[in-house]
Coordinates of C-alpha atoms and ligand atoms in Angstrom, one line a residue:
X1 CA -63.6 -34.4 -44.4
X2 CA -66.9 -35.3 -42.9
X3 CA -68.0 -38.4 -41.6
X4 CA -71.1 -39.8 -42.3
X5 CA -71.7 -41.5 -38.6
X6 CA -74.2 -39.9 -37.1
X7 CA -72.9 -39.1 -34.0
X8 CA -70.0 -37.4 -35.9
X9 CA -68.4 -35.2 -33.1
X10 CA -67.9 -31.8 -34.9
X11 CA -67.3 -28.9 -32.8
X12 CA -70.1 -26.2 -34.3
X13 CA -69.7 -23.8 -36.7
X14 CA -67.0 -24.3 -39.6
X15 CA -64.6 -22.0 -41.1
X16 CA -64.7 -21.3 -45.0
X17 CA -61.5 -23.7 -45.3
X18 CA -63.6 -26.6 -43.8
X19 CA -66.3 -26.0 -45.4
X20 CA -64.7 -26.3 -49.2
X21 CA -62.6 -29.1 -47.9
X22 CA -65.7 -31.3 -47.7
X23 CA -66.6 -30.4 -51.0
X24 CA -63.9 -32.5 -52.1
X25 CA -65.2 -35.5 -52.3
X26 CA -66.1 -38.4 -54.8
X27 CA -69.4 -36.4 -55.8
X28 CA -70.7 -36.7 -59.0
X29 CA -71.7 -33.3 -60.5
X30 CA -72.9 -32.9 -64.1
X31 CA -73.2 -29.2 -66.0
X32 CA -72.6 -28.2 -69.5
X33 CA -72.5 -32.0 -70.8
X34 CA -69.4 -32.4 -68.5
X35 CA -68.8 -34.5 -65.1
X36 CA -67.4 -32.1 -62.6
X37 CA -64.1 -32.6 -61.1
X38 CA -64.1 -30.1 -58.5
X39 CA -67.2 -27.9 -57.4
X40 CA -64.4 -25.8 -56.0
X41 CA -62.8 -25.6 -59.3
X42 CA -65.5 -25.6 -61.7
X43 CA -66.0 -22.6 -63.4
X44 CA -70.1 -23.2 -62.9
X45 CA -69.8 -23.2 -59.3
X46 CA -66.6 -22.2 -57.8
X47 CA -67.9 -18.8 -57.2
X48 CA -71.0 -19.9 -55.5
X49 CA -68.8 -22.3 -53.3
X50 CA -66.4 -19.6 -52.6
X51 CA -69.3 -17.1 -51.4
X52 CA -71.4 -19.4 -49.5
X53 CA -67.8 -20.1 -47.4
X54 CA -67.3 -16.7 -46.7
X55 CA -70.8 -16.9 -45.2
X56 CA -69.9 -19.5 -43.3
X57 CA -66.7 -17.9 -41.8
X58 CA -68.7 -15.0 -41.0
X59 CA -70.2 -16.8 -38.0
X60 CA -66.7 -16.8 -36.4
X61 CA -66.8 -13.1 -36.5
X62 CA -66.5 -12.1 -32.7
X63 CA -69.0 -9.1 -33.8
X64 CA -71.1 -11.1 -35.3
X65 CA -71.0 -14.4 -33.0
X66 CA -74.1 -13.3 -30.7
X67 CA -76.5 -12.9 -33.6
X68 CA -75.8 -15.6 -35.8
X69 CA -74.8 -18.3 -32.9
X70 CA -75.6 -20.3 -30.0
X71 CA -74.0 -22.3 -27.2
X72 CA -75.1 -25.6 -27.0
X73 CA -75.2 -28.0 -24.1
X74 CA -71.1 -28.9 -24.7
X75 CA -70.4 -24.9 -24.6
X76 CA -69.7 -25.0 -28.8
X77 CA -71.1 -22.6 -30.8
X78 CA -73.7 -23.8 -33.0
X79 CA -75.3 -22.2 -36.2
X80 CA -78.6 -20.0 -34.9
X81 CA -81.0 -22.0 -37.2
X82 CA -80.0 -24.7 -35.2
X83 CA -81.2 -23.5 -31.7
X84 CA -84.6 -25.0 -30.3
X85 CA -86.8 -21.8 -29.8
X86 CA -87.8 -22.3 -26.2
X87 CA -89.5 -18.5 -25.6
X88 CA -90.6 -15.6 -28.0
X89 CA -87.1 -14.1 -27.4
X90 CA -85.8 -17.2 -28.8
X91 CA -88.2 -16.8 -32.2
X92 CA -86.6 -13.2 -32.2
X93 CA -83.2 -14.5 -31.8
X94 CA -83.3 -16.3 -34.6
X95 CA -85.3 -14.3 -37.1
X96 CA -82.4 -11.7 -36.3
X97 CA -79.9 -14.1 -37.4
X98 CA -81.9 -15.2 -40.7
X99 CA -82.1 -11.6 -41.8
X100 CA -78.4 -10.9 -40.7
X101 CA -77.3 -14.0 -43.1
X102 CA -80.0 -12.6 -46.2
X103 CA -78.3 -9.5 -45.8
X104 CA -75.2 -10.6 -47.3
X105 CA -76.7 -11.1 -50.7
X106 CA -79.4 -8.9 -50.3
X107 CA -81.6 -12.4 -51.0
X108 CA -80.1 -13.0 -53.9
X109 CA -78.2 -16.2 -52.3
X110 CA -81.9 -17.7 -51.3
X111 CA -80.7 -20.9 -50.0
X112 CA -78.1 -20.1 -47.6
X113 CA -78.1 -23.4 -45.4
X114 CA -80.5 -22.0 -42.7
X115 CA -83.4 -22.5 -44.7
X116 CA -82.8 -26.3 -44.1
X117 CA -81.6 -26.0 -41.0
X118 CA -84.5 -24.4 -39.8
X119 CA -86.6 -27.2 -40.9
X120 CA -84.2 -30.5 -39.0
X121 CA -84.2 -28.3 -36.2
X122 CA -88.1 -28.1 -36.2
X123 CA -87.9 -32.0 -36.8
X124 CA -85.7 -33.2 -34.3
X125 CA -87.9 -30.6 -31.9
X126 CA -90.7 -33.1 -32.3
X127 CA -88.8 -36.4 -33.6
X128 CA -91.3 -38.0 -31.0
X129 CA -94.1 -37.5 -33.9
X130 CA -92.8 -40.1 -35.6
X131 CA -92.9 -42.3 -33.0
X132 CA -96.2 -41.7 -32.3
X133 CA -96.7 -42.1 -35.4
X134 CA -99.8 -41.7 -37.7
X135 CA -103.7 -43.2 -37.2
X136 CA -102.4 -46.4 -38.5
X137 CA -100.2 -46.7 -35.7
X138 CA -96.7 -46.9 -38.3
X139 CA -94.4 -44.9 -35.9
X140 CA -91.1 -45.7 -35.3
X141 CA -88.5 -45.4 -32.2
X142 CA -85.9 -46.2 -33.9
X143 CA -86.5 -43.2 -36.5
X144 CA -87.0 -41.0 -33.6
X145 CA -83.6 -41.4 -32.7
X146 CA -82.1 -41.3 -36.1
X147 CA -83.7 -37.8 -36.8
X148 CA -82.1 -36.2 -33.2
X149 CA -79.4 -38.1 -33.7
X150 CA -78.9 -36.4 -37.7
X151 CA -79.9 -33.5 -36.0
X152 CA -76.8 -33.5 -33.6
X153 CA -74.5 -34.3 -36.4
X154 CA -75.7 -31.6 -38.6
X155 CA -75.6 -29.1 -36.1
X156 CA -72.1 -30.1 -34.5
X157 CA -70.6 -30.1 -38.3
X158 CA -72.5 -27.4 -39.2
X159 CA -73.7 -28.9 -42.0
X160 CA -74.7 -27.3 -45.7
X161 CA -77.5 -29.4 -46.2
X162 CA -80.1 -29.2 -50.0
X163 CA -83.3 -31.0 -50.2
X164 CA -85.7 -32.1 -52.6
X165 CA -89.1 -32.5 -52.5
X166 CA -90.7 -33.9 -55.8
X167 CA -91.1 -36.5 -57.9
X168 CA -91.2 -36.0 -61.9
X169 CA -93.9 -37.0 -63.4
X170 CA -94.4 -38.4 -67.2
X171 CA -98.1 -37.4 -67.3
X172 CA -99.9 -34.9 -65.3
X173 CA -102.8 -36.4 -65.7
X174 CA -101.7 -39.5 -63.6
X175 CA -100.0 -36.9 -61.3
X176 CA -103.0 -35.4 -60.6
X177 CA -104.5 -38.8 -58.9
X178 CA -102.1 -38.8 -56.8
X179 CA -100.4 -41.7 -58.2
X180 CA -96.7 -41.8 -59.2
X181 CA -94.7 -43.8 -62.6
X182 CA -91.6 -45.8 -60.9
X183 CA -89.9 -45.5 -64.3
X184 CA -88.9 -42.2 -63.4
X185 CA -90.3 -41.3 -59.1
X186 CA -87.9 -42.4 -56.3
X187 CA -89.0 -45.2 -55.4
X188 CA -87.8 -48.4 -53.0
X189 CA -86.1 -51.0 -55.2
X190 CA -84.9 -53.7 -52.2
X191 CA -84.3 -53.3 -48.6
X192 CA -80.8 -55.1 -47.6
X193 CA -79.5 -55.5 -43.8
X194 CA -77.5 -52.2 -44.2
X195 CA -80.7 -50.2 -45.3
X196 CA -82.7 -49.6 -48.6
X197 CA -82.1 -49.1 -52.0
X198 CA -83.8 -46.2 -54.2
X199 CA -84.2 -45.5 -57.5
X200 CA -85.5 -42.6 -59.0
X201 CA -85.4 -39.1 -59.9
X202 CA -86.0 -35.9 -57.9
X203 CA -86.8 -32.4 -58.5
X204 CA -84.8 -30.2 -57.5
X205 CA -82.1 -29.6 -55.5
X206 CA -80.7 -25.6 -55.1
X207 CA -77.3 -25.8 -54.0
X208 CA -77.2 -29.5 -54.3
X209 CA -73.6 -28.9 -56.6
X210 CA -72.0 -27.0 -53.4
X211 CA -74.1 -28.9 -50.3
X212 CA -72.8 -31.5 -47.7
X213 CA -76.2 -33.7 -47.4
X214 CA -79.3 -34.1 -49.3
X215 CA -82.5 -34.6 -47.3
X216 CA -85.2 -36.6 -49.5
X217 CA -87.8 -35.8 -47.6
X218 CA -91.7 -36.7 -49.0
X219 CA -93.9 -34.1 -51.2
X220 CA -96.7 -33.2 -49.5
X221 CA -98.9 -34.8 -52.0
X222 CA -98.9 -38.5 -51.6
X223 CA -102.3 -40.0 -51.3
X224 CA -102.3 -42.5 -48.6
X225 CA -103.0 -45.6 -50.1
X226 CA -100.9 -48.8 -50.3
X227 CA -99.9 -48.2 -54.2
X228 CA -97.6 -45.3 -52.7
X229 CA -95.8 -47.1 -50.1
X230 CA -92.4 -47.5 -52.3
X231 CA -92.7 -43.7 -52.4
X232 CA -93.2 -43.1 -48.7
X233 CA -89.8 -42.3 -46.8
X234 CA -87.7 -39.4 -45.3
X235 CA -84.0 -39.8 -45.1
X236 CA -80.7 -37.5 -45.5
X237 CA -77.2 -38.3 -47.2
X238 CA -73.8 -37.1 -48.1
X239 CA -74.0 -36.2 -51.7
X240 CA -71.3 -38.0 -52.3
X241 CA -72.9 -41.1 -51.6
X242 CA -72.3 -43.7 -54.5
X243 CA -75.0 -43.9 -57.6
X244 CA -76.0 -40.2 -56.7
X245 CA -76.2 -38.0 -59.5
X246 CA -76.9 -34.6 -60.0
X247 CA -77.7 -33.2 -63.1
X248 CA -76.9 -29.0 -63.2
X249 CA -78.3 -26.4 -65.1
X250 CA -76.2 -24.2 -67.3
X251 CA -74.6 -21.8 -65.3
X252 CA -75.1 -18.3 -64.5
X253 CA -71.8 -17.3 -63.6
X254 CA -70.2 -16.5 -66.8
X255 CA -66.9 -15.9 -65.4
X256 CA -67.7 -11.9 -65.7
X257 CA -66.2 -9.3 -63.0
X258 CA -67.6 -8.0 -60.0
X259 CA -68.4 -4.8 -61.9
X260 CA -70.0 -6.7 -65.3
X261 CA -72.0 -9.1 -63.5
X262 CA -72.3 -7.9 -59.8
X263 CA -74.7 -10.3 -58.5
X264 CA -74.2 -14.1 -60.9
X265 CA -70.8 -13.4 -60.4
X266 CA -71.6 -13.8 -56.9
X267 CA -74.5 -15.8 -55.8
X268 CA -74.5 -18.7 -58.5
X269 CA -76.3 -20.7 -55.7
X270 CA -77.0 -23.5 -58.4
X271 CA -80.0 -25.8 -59.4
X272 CA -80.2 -30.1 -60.0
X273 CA -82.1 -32.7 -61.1
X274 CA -81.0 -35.7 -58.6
X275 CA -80.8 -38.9 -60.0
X276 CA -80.3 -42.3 -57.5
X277 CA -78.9 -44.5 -59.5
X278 CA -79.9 -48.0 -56.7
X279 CA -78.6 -45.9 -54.4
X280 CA -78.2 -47.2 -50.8
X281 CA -79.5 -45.5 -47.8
X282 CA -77.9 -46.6 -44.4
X283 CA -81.4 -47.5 -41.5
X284 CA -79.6 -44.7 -39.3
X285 CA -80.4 -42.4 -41.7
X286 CA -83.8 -43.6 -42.6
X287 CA -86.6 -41.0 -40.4
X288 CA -89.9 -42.3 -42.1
X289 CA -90.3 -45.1 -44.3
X290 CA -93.6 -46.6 -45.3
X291 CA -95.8 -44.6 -44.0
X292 CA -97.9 -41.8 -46.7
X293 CA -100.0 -40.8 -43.9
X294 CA -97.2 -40.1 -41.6
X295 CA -95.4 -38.5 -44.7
X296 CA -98.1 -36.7 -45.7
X297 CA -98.1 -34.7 -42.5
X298 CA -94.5 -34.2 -41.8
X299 CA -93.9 -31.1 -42.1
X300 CA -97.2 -29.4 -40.7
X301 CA -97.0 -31.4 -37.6
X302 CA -93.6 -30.7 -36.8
X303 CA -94.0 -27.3 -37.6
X304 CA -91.1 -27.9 -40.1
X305 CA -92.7 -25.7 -42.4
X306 CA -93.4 -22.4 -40.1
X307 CA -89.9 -22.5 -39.5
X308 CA -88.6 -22.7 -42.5
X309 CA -91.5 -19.7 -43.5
X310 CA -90.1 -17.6 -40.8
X311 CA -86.5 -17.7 -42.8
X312 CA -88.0 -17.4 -45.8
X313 CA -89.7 -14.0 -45.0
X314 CA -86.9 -12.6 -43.2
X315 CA -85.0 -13.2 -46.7
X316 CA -87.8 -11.8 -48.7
X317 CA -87.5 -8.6 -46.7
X318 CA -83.4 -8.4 -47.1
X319 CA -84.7 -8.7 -50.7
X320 CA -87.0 -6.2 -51.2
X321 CA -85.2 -3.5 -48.7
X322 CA -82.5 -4.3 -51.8
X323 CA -84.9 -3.7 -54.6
X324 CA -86.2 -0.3 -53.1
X325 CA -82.6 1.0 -52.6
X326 CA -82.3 -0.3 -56.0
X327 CA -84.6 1.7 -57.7
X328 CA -84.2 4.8 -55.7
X329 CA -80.7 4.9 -56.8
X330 CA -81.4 4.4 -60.1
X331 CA -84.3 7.3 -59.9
X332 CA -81.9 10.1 -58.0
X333 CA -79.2 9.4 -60.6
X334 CA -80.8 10.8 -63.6
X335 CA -83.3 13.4 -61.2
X336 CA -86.4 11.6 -61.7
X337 CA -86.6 11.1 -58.0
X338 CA -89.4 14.1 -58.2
X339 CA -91.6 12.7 -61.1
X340 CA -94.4 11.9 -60.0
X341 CA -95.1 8.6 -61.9
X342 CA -91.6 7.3 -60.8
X343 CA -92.3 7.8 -57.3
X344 CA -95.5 6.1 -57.3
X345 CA -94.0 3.3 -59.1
X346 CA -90.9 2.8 -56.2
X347 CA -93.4 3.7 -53.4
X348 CA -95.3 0.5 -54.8
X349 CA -92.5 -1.3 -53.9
X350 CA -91.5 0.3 -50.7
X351 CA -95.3 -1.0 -49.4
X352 CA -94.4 -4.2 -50.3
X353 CA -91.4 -4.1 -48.8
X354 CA -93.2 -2.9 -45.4
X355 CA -95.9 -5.5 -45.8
X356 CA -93.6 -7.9 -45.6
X357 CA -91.9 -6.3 -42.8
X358 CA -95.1 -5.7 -40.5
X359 CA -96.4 -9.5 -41.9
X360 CA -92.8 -10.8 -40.2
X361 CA -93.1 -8.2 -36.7
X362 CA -96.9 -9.7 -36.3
X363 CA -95.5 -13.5 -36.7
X364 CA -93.2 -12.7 -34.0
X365 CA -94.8 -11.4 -31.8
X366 CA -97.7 -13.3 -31.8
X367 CA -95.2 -16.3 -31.1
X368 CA -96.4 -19.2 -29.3
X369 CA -95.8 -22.4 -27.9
X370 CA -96.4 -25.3 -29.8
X371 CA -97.4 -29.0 -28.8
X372 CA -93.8 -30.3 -28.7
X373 CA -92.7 -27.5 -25.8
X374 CA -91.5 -25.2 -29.2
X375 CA -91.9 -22.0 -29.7
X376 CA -93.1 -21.0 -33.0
X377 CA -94.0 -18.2 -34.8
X378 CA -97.4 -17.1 -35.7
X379 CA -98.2 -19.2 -39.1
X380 CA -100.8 -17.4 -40.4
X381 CA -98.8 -13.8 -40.9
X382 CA -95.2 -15.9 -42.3
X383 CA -98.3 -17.9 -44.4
X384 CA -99.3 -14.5 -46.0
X385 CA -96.1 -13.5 -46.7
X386 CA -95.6 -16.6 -48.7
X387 CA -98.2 -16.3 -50.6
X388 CA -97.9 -12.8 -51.9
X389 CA -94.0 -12.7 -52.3
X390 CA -94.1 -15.0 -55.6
X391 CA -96.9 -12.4 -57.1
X392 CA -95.0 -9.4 -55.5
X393 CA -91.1 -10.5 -56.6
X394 CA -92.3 -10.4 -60.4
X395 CA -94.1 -6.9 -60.2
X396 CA -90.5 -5.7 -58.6
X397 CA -89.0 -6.4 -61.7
X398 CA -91.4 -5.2 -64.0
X399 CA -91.0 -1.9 -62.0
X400 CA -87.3 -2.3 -62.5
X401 CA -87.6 -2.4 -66.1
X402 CA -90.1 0.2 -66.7
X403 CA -87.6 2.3 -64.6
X404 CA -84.3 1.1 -66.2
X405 CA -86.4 1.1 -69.6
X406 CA -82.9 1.4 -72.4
X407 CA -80.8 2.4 -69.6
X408 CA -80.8 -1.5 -69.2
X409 CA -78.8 -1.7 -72.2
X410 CA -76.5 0.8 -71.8
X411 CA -74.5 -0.9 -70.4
X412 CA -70.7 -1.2 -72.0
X413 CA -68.3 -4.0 -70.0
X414 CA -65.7 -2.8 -67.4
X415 CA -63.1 -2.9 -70.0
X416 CA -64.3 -0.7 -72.5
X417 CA -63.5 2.3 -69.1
X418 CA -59.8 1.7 -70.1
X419 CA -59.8 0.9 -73.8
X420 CA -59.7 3.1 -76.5
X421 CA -63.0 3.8 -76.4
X422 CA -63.2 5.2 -73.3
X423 CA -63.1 8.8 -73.2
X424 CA -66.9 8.5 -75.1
X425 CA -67.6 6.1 -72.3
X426 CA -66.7 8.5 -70.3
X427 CA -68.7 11.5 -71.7
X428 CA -71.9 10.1 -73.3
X429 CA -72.9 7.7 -70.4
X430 CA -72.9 10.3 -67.5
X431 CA -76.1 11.4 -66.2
X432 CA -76.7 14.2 -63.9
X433 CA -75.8 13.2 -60.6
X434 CA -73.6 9.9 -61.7
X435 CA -70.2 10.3 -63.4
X436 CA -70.2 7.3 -66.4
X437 CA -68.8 4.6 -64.2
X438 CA -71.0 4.7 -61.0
X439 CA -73.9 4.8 -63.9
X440 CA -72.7 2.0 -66.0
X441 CA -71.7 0.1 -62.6
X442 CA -75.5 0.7 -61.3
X443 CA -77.7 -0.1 -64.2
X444 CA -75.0 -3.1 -65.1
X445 CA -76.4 -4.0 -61.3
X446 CA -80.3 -3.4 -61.9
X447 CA -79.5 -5.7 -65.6
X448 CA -78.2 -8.6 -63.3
X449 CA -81.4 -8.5 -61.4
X450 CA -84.2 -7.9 -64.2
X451 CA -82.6 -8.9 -67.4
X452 CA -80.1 -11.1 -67.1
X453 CA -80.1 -15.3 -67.5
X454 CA -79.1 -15.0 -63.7
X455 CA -82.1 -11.9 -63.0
X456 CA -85.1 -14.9 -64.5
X457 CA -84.1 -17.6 -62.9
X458 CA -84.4 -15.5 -59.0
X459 CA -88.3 -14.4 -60.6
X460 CA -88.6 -17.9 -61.2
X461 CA -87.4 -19.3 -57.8
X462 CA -89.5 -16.7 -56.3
X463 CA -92.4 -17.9 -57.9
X464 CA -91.9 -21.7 -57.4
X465 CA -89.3 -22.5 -55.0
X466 CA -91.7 -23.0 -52.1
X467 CA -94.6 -24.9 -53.9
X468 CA -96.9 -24.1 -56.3
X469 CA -98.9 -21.8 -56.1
X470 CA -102.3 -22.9 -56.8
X471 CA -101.8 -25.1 -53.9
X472 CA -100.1 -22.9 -51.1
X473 CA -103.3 -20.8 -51.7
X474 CA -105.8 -23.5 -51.5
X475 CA -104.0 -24.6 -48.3
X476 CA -103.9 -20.9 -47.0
X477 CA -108.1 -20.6 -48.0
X478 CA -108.2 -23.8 -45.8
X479 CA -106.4 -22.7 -43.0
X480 CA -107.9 -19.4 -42.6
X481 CA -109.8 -18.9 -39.9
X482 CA -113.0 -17.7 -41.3
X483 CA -116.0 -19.3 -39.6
X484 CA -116.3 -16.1 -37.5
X485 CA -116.5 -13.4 -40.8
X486 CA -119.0 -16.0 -42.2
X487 CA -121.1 -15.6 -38.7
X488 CA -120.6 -11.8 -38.9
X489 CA -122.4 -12.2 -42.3
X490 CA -124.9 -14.8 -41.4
X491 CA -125.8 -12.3 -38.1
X492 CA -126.2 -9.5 -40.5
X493 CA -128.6 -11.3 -42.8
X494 CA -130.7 -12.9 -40.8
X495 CA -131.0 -9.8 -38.1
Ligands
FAD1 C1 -85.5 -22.1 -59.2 C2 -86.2 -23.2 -58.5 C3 -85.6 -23.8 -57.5 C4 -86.2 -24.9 -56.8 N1 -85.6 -25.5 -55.8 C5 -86.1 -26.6 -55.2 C6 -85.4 -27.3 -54.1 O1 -84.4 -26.9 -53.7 N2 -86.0 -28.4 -53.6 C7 -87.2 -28.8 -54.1 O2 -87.7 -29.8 -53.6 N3 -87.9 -28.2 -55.1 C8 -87.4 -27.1 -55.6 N4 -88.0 -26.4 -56.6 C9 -89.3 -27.0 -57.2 C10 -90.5 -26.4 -56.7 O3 -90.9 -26.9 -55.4 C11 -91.6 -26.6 -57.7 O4 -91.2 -25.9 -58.9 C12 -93.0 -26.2 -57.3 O5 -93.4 -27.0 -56.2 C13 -93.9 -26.4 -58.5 O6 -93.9 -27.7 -58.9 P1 -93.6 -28.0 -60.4 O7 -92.4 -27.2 -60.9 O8 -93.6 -29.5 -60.6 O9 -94.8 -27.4 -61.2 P2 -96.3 -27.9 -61.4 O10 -96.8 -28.5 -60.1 O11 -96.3 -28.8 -62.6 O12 -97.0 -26.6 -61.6 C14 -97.0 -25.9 -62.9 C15 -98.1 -24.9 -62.9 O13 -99.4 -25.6 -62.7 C16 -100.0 -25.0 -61.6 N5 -100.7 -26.1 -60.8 C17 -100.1 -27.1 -60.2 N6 -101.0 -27.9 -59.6 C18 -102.2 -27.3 -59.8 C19 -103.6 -27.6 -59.5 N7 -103.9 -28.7 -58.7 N8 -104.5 -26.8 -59.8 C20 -104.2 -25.7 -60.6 N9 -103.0 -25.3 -61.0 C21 -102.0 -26.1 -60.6 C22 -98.9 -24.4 -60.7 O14 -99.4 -23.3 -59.9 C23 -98.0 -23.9 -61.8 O15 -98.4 -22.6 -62.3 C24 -87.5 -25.3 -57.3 C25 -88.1 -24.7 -58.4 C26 -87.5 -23.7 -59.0 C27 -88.2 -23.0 -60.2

């Protein structure tokens, strides 16, 4: 089991075993208007459990131990997303090891735990921000040391760790001041000799059912005034801390084969609304408190959020490498590979897919040093990428249903091969260069991605799951470096 110390003296990466072990715990799990026994049980998330632990066992494989591991200063092998980036080889290192772990889900498992990896590695790379703290002179030592110190434990246990972000909000209208309700934000009820108590709800945690840790970390949106204080604070813990809740959404994985459901029977990764129910959170694990400023600014001046950019777009192109094999399966199988609208339609996709892929080689290797001795990638290429994959993802799987059209619905179940229905199966569902089962196995596949409860919810994520959108583009228009086009213009007009 793990041990919440910090300094918990874990050897590096886990085996599946361990992994599903620790998910054995006193957690308090909610789906279906049911309290979970056993995530590794439950038919909502046993199969998501079970995947995301082969994943983990992978990075024992001798083949595979170079790319998806690192020794660290003991001579263990640590998890890649772990690894300080100390040179552009490094930044390559571990965008290899991203894509590698995407791979095995062809995105379709978007929060494998390097996402959040990437991010405490970024933020024990320059814990001594929050010592320096913020204009109002707020840092903390002591929190310095708790975030490399959570760091080291997470990395040594090879932790699976969730996070969430947000705060719901009862009125938007208030939201949109920048103020929060404490009836239902987290929020700091009391702070005791062992730490603080919170309150509160938070949206949302993917993976939360099947992870180690949550990290609470602050939304990017708090306006720094004193009336947001009892909202200000960073701080990680086990999920199966006491008066944590998380609420699940219905499940995806309907207990279906491989064959009926190919990808929800599969990569069920798992949504939650977390409720903290005065819910106490140890100092040690405390790494900002009190500070909106400091909060405010977290993850741009750590870098937190490049890195964690950099995984996402190595996913995003796992994904969409999937999504053109995809539909040029599904257009050789009935011959349509030479029409000339269906071509233009995949090669639509195929340039997103490279867009991404150049956006990702230009991040690289413009990589650079950053002010805490880091190396990260370029932002503003891994920012781009962000900001079009939520408008590209969608137009994917339009394309995949103006391809797969009723083909999408053709689709009888793997038992129906061996029934007595069968030998029409068999005849009336083969197409000219698929016998009946590859076709029915194929478009059953294309349904999981652009039909199916499980097929929404990844447009959905896609969309959402790394802000909103309004936002990451007003912050991308803010960012850019324009001055020089407007001087280009301003020469040109006054020449
Ligand atoms: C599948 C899924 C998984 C997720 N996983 C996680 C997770 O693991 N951890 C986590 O912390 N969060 C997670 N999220 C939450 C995600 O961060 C939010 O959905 C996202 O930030 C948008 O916030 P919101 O849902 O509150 O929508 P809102 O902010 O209410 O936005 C709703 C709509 O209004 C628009 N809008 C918002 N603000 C403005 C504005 N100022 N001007 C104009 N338009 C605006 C948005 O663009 C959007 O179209 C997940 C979301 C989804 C859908």
């Amino acid at each position: 089991m793990l041990k919440t110390n910090p300094t918990g003296a874990g050897k590096g990466v886990r085996t599946a075993a361990e992994y599903l072990a620790g998910l054995q715990d006193d957690r308090e799990v909610w789906t279906g208007g049911e309290r979970v026994k056993d995530v590794t049980t439950h038919p909502a998330t046993r199969r998501g459990a079970a995947t995301l632990a082969s994943f983990l066992e992978r990075q024992s494989d001798p083949a595979l131990l170079d790319t998806l591991t690192y020794e660290d200063e003991d001579g263990d092998r640590c998890a890649m997303a772990f690894m300080l980036p100390k040179s552009k080889e490094d930044v390559k290192r571990r965008g290899k090891a991203y894509y590698e772990w995407a791979t095995w889900s062809h995105g379709m498992f978007g929060r494998t735990p390097d996402y959040k990896n990437a991010s405490l590695m970024a933020f024990a790379g320059a814990a001594q921000w929050l010592d320096l703290g913020t204009e109002r002179g707020m840092g903390n030592p002591d929190f310095t040391q708790n975030m490399r110190n959570y760091y080291d434990y997470a990395r040594k246990n090879d932790l699976v760790l969730t996070h969430t972000l947000l705060n719901p909000h009862k009125s938007h209208a208030v939201a949109g001041q920048g103020r929060f309700d404490d009836e239902v934000a987290l929020h700091v009820v009391r702070e005791t000799d062992a730490g603080i108590i919170v309150r509160g709800a938070r949206l949302l945690a993917t993976l939360g059912p099947t992870a180690d840790e949550i990290e609470v970390f602050p939304s990017t949106v708090l306006k720094g005034s004193d009336e947001n204080i009892p909202f200000a604070f960073a701080f990680a813990i086990p999920i199966a801390t006491p008066g944590l809740k998380l609420l699940a959404r219905d499940t995806y994985d309907l207990g279906k084969s491989h064959f009926d459901a190919p990808l929800s029977s599969r990569f069920e990764e798992m949504d939650a609304v977390v409720i903290f129910d005065d819910v106490l959170v140890p100092w040690e694990r405390l790494f900002m408190y009190r500070e909106p400023g400091l909060c405010n600014q977290a993850f741009a001046k750590t870098n937190a959020v490049v890195h964690m950019m950099h995984q996402v777009a190595c996913g995003k192109l796992a994904k969409a490498e999937f999504m053109v094999g995809l539909m040029s399966a599904i257009a050789q199988s009935s011959a349509r590979d030479k029409d000339l609208h269906v071509k233009g339609m995949i090669a639509e996709v195929m340039m997103m897919c490279e867009t991404v892929r150049a956006l990702l080689f230009s991040a690289e290797e413009q990589a650079q040093e950053d002010e805490w001795g880091n190396w990260i990638p370029l932002r503003c290429p891994l920012d781009t990428s962000r900001n079009l994959f939520p408008k590209m993802y969608p137009r994917m799987v339009e394309i995949l249903q103006l391809l797969g059209s009723s083909s999408l619905m053709a689709t009888p179940a793997e038992a129906d091969f061996s029934n007595e229905i069968s030998e029409d199966v068999a005849r009336y569902f083969q197409l000219a260069n698929l016998e009946s089962r590859d076709r029915v196995a194929l478009f059953r596949l294309a349904h999981d991605v652009c039909v199916s409860g499980f097929g929404s919810r990844q447009a959905l994520y896609e969309r959402f799951f790394f802000g909103p959108p309004a936002l990451m583009h007003s912050l991308y228009y803010d960012l850019y470096d324009k001055e020089p086009l407007i001087g280009r213009v301003n020469d040109l007009i006054k020449a």
